[in-house]
Amino acid sequence: MPLISVVIPAYNAEKTIEATIDSVLNQTFSDFELIVINDGSLDTTADIVSNIQDSRIKLISQPNSGPQKSRNRGICEAQGEYLAFLDADDLWTPDKLEAQLKSLRANPDAAVAYSWTNYINDTDQVIGRGSYRKATGNVYLDLLLLDFIGSGSNPLIKKQALLETQGFDESLVAGQDWDMWLRLASNYLFTVVPAPQVLYRHSSESWSSNIKRRESGFKQVIEKVLYEAPDSIRRYKKVIIANRYKCLTADTLQGNLNQRHGLMAAKFIGIAILNDPSLLKAKVLIKIFLKIFIILVFPASFSQAIISKFRDSLNVYALHGYLQLDLAKVD
C-alpha cells in the first residue's frame, strides 16, 4: 500500500487540473496514490484525468456534492498512512511531500506538518506570500489568531488523526479548512517545513466571487469555536476578527476589480479598524484607501488599467504584516 494518499477534489477544473496533477506526479517522493474526486464536473475534467497515464492515479466520479464531501470521500477511500489534500487549481513544489514527511518522522509526536504558502495568479505569477509562520507543537492559539496553514492544499496529516477528528465539517458554508486545523490542533501537535512549497491560486474567475461566502464561513467558525470556549480564549475575539478582516481586505483587492469589490474592501477594512484601532497607524492604509478610491470613482476598465500599471506600488499584501499575532501583547 502507498505511504501517502493525495486527494484532489475537482469540479469543472479543466483549465488547471493537468498542471495540478503534474505537480504531484513530479514529487521527489513517489510512494503515493493520487485520488481525484470528480465532483460532478460538467466540463472535460474527467477526460483529462483519465488520459494521464500513471498507475498511481485513481479517478472517482460522483454527483456534485461540494469540496468538503469530496475530501471526506477521499479520506474514506485513502489507503495511505498519511493524507494530503490539493485543490484542483493549486500547485506544489517538487519537494513538498518529501520535506513534510521528513518533518513528521523527525517529530513523531506531531500529527500535522505544514509548509509556507505563496499566492499565484492565473498565469502562475507569484502575487504575494502567506504568513511564513514557524509555530510548532501546540499551535491552537496561534491558529485562532491566524490561519497560517492558509488552505486545504497545505498540510500532510496522519490519517488516524483525521479519522479521530471526524473529517471536514460539511455544515459550514466556508472556512472548513480553518475549522479542521483548529480541531486537529486541539488534540495534536504540529510541525513546520519553513519553506514556501504551496502555490495557492487566486483566480480572477472565482476568487472575488467567493469573498462573501468566505466571510460568512469565518463568522461561523469563530462562533463555533468561541461558543464553549473559556474566558481565556474569548478575550481574543476582537483580535481574531480584526486579523480575519485584514486578510479579507487584502484578498478582495486582487484580480479583476470593480465597484462591488471596492465596496466590500471598504467594509472589510472598516471592520478591521473597529476591532483593531492601532491599524490606523499602518502606512499600508494609504495604498488601501487609494486603491479603493480608484475602483469606486473610475470605470472598471480604466481603474483596472491604472492598477495594472502601478501594480507594485498598489500592492496591499503588506497588510498581512499588521496582523496581531503576539498573544502576550494582547490586552
JSON list of N, CA, C and O in Angstrom, two decimals, residues 264-298:
[
{"chain": "A", "resi": 264, "resn": "MET", "atom": "N", "xyz": [-16.84, 46.18, -0.94]},
{"chain": "A", "resi": 264, "resn": "MET", "atom": "CA", "xyz": [-16.53, 45.11, 0.01]},
{"chain": "A", "resi": 264, "resn": "MET", "atom": "C", "xyz": [-15.24, 45.40, 0.76]},
{"chain": "A", "resi": 264, "resn": "MET", "atom": "O", "xyz": [-15.16, 45.24, 1.98]},
{"chain": "A", "resi": 265, "resn": "ALA", "atom": "N", "xyz": [-14.22, 45.85, 0.03]},
{"chain": "A", "resi": 265, "resn": "ALA", "atom": "CA", "xyz": [-12.94, 46.15, 0.67]},
{"chain": "A", "resi": 265, "resn": "ALA", "atom": "C", "xyz": [-13.10, 47.28, 1.68]},
{"chain": "A", "resi": 265, "resn": "ALA", "atom": "O", "xyz": [-12.49, 47.23, 2.77]},
{"chain": "A", "resi": 266, "resn": "ALA", "atom": "N", "xyz": [-13.89, 48.30, 1.35]},
{"chain": "A", "resi": 266, "resn": "ALA", "atom": "CA", "xyz": [-14.13, 49.40, 2.27]},
{"chain": "A", "resi": 266, "resn": "ALA", "atom": "C", "xyz": [-14.82, 48.90, 3.54]},
{"chain": "A", "resi": 266, "resn": "ALA", "atom": "O", "xyz": [-14.47, 49.31, 4.66]},
{"chain": "A", "resi": 267, "resn": "LYS", "atom": "N", "xyz": [-15.78, 48.02, 3.38]},
{"chain": "A", "resi": 267, "resn": "LYS", "atom": "CA", "xyz": [-16.48, 47.44, 4.53]},
{"chain": "A", "resi": 267, "resn": "LYS", "atom": "C", "xyz": [-15.51, 46.62, 5.39]},
{"chain": "A", "resi": 267, "resn": "LYS", "atom": "O", "xyz": [-15.47, 46.77, 6.62]},
{"chain": "A", "resi": 268, "resn": "PHE", "atom": "N", "xyz": [-14.70, 45.80, 4.73]},
{"chain": "A", "resi": 268, "resn": "PHE", "atom": "CA", "xyz": [-13.80, 44.92, 5.47]},
{"chain": "A", "resi": 268, "resn": "PHE", "atom": "C", "xyz": [-12.75, 45.69, 6.25]},
{"chain": "A", "resi": 268, "resn": "PHE", "atom": "O", "xyz": [-12.48, 45.39, 7.42]},
{"chain": "A", "resi": 269, "resn": "ILE", "atom": "N", "xyz": [-12.14, 46.70, 5.62]},
{"chain": "A", "resi": 269, "resn": "ILE", "atom": "CA", "xyz": [-11.09, 47.44, 6.32]},
{"chain": "A", "resi": 269, "resn": "ILE", "atom": "C", "xyz": [-11.71, 48.25, 7.46]},
{"chain": "A", "resi": 269, "resn": "ILE", "atom": "O", "xyz": [-11.08, 48.45, 8.50]},
{"chain": "A", "resi": 270, "resn": "GLY", "atom": "N", "xyz": [-12.96, 48.69, 7.29]},
{"chain": "A", "resi": 270, "resn": "GLY", "atom": "CA", "xyz": [-13.65, 49.39, 8.37]},
{"chain": "A", "resi": 270, "resn": "GLY", "atom": "C", "xyz": [-13.85, 48.50, 9.59]},
{"chain": "A", "resi": 270, "resn": "GLY", "atom": "O", "xyz": [-13.61, 48.92, 10.73]},
{"chain": "A", "resi": 271, "resn": "ILE", "atom": "N", "xyz": [-14.29, 47.26, 9.35]},
{"chain": "A", "resi": 271, "resn": "ILE", "atom": "CA", "xyz": [-14.48, 46.30, 10.46]},
{"chain": "A", "resi": 271, "resn": "ILE", "atom": "C", "xyz": [-13.14, 45.99, 11.12]},
{"chain": "A", "resi": 271, "resn": "ILE", "atom": "O", "xyz": [-13.04, 45.89, 12.35]},
{"chain": "A", "resi": 272, "resn": "ALA", "atom": "N", "xyz": [-12.08, 45.85, 10.31]},
{"chain": "A", "resi": 272, "resn": "ALA", "atom": "CA", "xyz": [-10.75, 45.57, 10.85]},
{"chain": "A", "resi": 272, "resn": "ALA", "atom": "C", "xyz": [-10.30, 46.71, 11.78]},
{"chain": "A", "resi": 272, "resn": "ALA", "atom": "O", "xyz": [-9.78, 46.46, 12.87]},
{"chain": "A", "resi": 273, "resn": "ILE", "atom": "N", "xyz": [-10.52, 47.95, 11.35]},
{"chain": "A", "resi": 273, "resn": "ILE", "atom": "CA", "xyz": [-10.11, 49.10, 12.16]},
{"chain": "A", "resi": 273, "resn": "ILE", "atom": "C", "xyz": [-10.92, 49.20, 13.45]},
{"chain": "A", "resi": 273, "resn": "ILE", "atom": "O", "xyz": [-10.39, 49.51, 14.52]},
{"chain": "A", "resi": 274, "resn": "LEU", "atom": "N", "xyz": [-12.23, 48.92, 13.36]},
{"chain": "A", "resi": 274, "resn": "LEU", "atom": "CA", "xyz": [-13.08, 48.96, 14.56]},
{"chain": "A", "resi": 274, "resn": "LEU", "atom": "C", "xyz": [-12.59, 47.97, 15.61]},
{"chain": "A", "resi": 274, "resn": "LEU", "atom": "O", "xyz": [-12.65, 48.25, 16.81]},
{"chain": "A", "resi": 275, "resn": "ASN", "atom": "N", "xyz": [-12.10, 46.82, 15.18]},
{"chain": "A", "resi": 275, "resn": "ASN", "atom": "CA", "xyz": [-11.63, 45.80, 16.12]},
{"chain": "A", "resi": 275, "resn": "ASN", "atom": "C", "xyz": [-10.16, 45.96, 16.47]},
{"chain": "A", "resi": 275, "resn": "ASN", "atom": "O", "xyz": [-9.71, 45.39, 17.46]},
{"chain": "A", "resi": 276, "resn": "ASP", "atom": "N", "xyz": [-9.42, 46.72, 15.67]},
{"chain": "A", "resi": 276, "resn": "ASP", "atom": "CA", "xyz": [-8.01, 46.98, 15.94]},
{"chain": "A", "resi": 276, "resn": "ASP", "atom": "C", "xyz": [-7.66, 48.41, 15.53]},
{"chain": "A", "resi": 276, "resn": "ASP", "atom": "O", "xyz": [-7.12, 48.65, 14.45]},
{"chain": "A", "resi": 277, "resn": "PRO", "atom": "N", "xyz": [-7.99, 49.40, 16.38]},
{"chain": "A", "resi": 277, "resn": "PRO", "atom": "CA", "xyz": [-7.74, 50.81, 16.04]},
{"chain": "A", "resi": 277, "resn": "PRO", "atom": "C", "xyz": [-6.27, 51.12, 15.77]},
{"chain": "A", "resi": 277, "resn": "PRO", "atom": "O", "xyz": [-5.97, 52.10, 15.06]},
{"chain": "A", "resi": 278, "resn": "SER", "atom": "N", "xyz": [-5.34, 50.30, 16.27]},
{"chain": "A", "resi": 278, "resn": "SER", "atom": "CA", "xyz": [-3.92, 50.56, 16.02]},
{"chain": "A", "resi": 278, "resn": "SER", "atom": "C", "xyz": [-3.58, 50.47, 14.54]},
{"chain": "A", "resi": 278, "resn": "SER", "atom": "O", "xyz": [-2.54, 50.96, 14.10]},
{"chain": "A", "resi": 279, "resn": "LEU", "atom": "N", "xyz": [-4.47, 49.86, 13.76]},
{"chain": "A", "resi": 279, "resn": "LEU", "atom": "CA", "xyz": [-4.25, 49.73, 12.32]},
{"chain": "A", "resi": 279, "resn": "LEU", "atom": "C", "xyz": [-4.21, 51.10, 11.65]},
{"chain": "A", "resi": 279, "resn": "LEU", "atom": "O", "xyz": [-3.63, 51.24, 10.56]},
{"chain": "A", "resi": 280, "resn": "LEU", "atom": "N", "xyz": [-4.79, 52.11, 12.29]},
{"chain": "A", "resi": 280, "resn": "LEU", "atom": "CA", "xyz": [-4.80, 53.45, 11.71]},
{"chain": "A", "resi": 280, "resn": "LEU", "atom": "C", "xyz": [-3.38, 54.00, 11.54]},
{"chain": "A", "resi": 280, "resn": "LEU", "atom": "O", "xyz": [-3.16, 54.93, 10.77]},
{"chain": "A", "resi": 281, "resn": "LYS", "atom": "N", "xyz": [-2.43, 53.43, 12.25]},
{"chain": "A", "resi": 281, "resn": "LYS", "atom": "CA", "xyz": [-1.04, 53.88, 12.15]},
{"chain": "A", "resi": 281, "resn": "LYS", "atom": "C", "xyz": [-0.29, 53.20, 11.00]},
{"chain": "A", "resi": 281, "resn": "LYS", "atom": "O", "xyz": [0.84, 53.58, 10.70]},
{"chain": "A", "resi": 282, "resn": "ALA", "atom": "N", "xyz": [-0.92, 52.24, 10.34]},
{"chain": "A", "resi": 282, "resn": "ALA", "atom": "CA", "xyz": [-0.25, 51.46, 9.30]},
{"chain": "A", "resi": 282, "resn": "ALA", "atom": "C", "xyz": [-0.13, 52.26, 8.01]},
{"chain": "A", "resi": 282, "resn": "ALA", "atom": "O", "xyz": [-1.13, 52.77, 7.49]},
{"chain": "A", "resi": 283, "resn": "LYS", "atom": "N", "xyz": [1.06, 52.35, 7.47]},
{"chain": "A", "resi": 283, "resn": "LYS", "atom": "CA", "xyz": [1.28, 53.08, 6.22]},
{"chain": "A", "resi": 283, "resn": "LYS", "atom": "C", "xyz": [0.55, 52.44, 5.05]},
{"chain": "A", "resi": 283, "resn": "LYS", "atom": "O", "xyz": [0.19, 53.12, 4.09]},
{"chain": "A", "resi": 284, "resn": "VAL", "atom": "N", "xyz": [0.33, 51.13, 5.13]},
{"chain": "A", "resi": 284, "resn": "VAL", "atom": "CA", "xyz": [-0.32, 50.44, 4.02]},
{"chain": "A", "resi": 284, "resn": "VAL", "atom": "C", "xyz": [-1.76, 50.91, 3.83]},
{"chain": "A", "resi": 284, "resn": "VAL", "atom": "O", "xyz": [-2.36, 50.72, 2.76]},
{"chain": "A", "resi": 285, "resn": "LEU", "atom": "N", "xyz": [-2.35, 51.56, 4.84]},
{"chain": "A", "resi": 285, "resn": "LEU", "atom": "CA", "xyz": [-3.70, 52.07, 4.70]},
{"chain": "A", "resi": 285, "resn": "LEU", "atom": "C", "xyz": [-3.82, 53.07, 3.55]},
{"chain": "A", "resi": 285, "resn": "LEU", "atom": "O", "xyz": [-4.86, 53.17, 2.90]},
{"chain": "A", "resi": 286, "resn": "ILE", "atom": "N", "xyz": [-2.75, 53.83, 3.32]},
{"chain": "A", "resi": 286, "resn": "ILE", "atom": "CA", "xyz": [-2.77, 54.80, 2.22]},
{"chain": "A", "resi": 286, "resn": "ILE", "atom": "C", "xyz": [-2.99, 54.08, 0.89]},
{"chain": "A", "resi": 286, "resn": "ILE", "atom": "O", "xyz": [-3.79, 54.50, 0.05]},
{"chain": "A", "resi": 287, "resn": "LYS", "atom": "N", "xyz": [-2.27, 52.96, 0.70]},
{"chain": "A", "resi": 287, "resn": "LYS", "atom": "CA", "xyz": [-2.43, 52.18, -0.53]},
{"chain": "A", "resi": 287, "resn": "LYS", "atom": "C", "xyz": [-3.84, 51.60, -0.63]},
{"chain": "A", "resi": 287, "resn": "LYS", "atom": "O", "xyz": [-4.45, 51.59, -1.71]},
{"chain": "A", "resi": 288, "resn": "ILE", "atom": "N", "xyz": [-4.35, 51.12, 0.51]},
{"chain": "A", "resi": 288, "resn": "ILE", "atom": "CA", "xyz": [-5.68, 50.51, 0.51]},
{"chain": "A", "resi": 288, "resn": "ILE", "atom": "C", "xyz": [-6.74, 51.54, 0.14]},
{"chain": "A", "resi": 288, "resn": "ILE", "atom": "O", "xyz": [-7.58, 51.31, -0.75]},
{"chain": "A", "resi": 289, "resn": "PHE", "atom": "N", "xyz": [-6.71, 52.70, 0.80]},
{"chain": "A", "resi": 289, "resn": "PHE", "atom": "CA", "xyz": [-7.71, 53.73, 0.52]},
{"chain": "A", "resi": 289, "resn": "PHE", "atom": "C", "xyz": [-7.57, 54.25, -0.92]},
{"chain": "A", "resi": 289, "resn": "PHE", "atom": "O", "xyz": [-8.58, 54.54, -1.57]},
{"chain": "A", "resi": 290, "resn": "LEU", "atom": "N", "xyz": [-6.34, 54.38, -1.40]},
{"chain": "A", "resi": 290, "resn": "LEU", "atom": "CA", "xyz": [-6.13, 54.85, -2.77]},
{"chain": "A", "resi": 290, "resn": "LEU", "atom": "C", "xyz": [-6.68, 53.84, -3.77]},
{"chain": "A", "resi": 290, "resn": "LEU", "atom": "O", "xyz": [-7.35, 54.21, -4.75]},
{"chain": "A", "resi": 291, "resn": "LYS", "atom": "N", "xyz": [-6.42, 52.57, -3.53]},
{"chain": "A", "resi": 291, "resn": "LYS", "atom": "CA", "xyz": [-6.90, 51.53, -4.44]},
{"chain": "A", "resi": 291, "resn": "LYS", "atom": "C", "xyz": [-8.43, 51.48, -4.44]},
{"chain": "A", "resi": 291, "resn": "LYS", "atom": "O", "xyz": [-9.06, 51.37, -5.50]},
{"chain": "A", "resi": 292, "resn": "ILE", "atom": "N", "xyz": [-9.03, 51.59, -3.25]},
{"chain": "A", "resi": 292, "resn": "ILE", "atom": "CA", "xyz": [-10.49, 51.61, -3.16]},
{"chain": "A", "resi": 292, "resn": "ILE", "atom": "C", "xyz": [-11.05, 52.82, -3.88]},
{"chain": "A", "resi": 292, "resn": "ILE", "atom": "O", "xyz": [-12.06, 52.73, -4.62]},
{"chain": "A", "resi": 293, "resn": "PHE", "atom": "N", "xyz": [-10.42, 53.99, -3.71]},
{"chain": "A", "resi": 293, "resn": "PHE", "atom": "CA", "xyz": [-10.86, 55.21, -4.36]},
{"chain": "A", "resi": 293, "resn": "PHE", "atom": "C", "xyz": [-10.85, 55.05, -5.88]},
{"chain": "A", "resi": 293, "resn": "PHE", "atom": "O", "xyz": [-11.81, 55.41, -6.57]},
{"chain": "A", "resi": 294, "resn": "ILE", "atom": "N", "xyz": [-9.76, 54.49, -6.41]},
{"chain": "A", "resi": 294, "resn": "ILE", "atom": "CA", "xyz": [-9.64, 54.30, -7.85]},
{"chain": "A", "resi": 294, "resn": "ILE", "atom": "C", "xyz": [-10.75, 53.39, -8.37]},
{"chain": "A", "resi": 294, "resn": "ILE", "atom": "O", "xyz": [-11.37, 53.66, -9.41]},
{"chain": "A", "resi": 295, "resn": "ILE", "atom": "N", "xyz": [-11.02, 52.31, -7.63]},
{"chain": "A", "resi": 295, "resn": "ILE", "atom": "CA", "xyz": [-12.03, 51.35, -8.06]},
{"chain": "A", "resi": 295, "resn": "ILE", "atom": "C", "xyz": [-13.43, 51.97, -8.05]},
{"chain": "A", "resi": 295, "resn": "ILE", "atom": "O", "xyz": [-14.24, 51.74, -8.96]},
{"chain": "A", "resi": 296, "resn": "LEU", "atom": "N", "xyz": [-13.72, 52.76, -7.03]},
{"chain": "A", "resi": 296, "resn": "LEU", "atom": "CA", "xyz": [-15.06, 53.31, -6.86]},
{"chain": "A", "resi": 296, "resn": "LEU", "atom": "C", "xyz": [-15.34, 54.50, -7.78]},
{"chain": "A", "resi": 296, "resn": "LEU", "atom": "O", "xyz": [-16.48, 54.71, -8.21]},
{"chain": "A", "resi": 297, "resn": "VAL", "atom": "N", "xyz": [-14.31, 55.29, -8.09]},
{"chain": "A", "resi": 297, "resn": "VAL", "atom": "CA", "xyz": [-14.51, 56.54, -8.84]},
{"chain": "A", "resi": 297, "resn": "VAL", "atom": "C", "xyz": [-14.46, 56.34, -10.35]},
{"chain": "A", "resi": 297, "resn": "VAL", "atom": "O", "xyz": [-15.26, 56.92, -11.09]},
{"chain": "A", "resi": 298, "resn": "PHE", "atom": "N", "xyz": [-13.54, 55.50, -10.83]},
{"chain": "A", "resi": 298, "resn": "PHE", "atom": "CA", "xyz": [-13.32, 55.37, -12.27]},
{"chain": "A", "resi": 298, "resn": "PHE", "atom": "C", "xyz": [-14.04, 54.15, -12.84]},
{"chain": "A", "resi": 298, "resn": "PHE", "atom": "O", "xyz": [-14.30, 53.18, -12.11]}
]
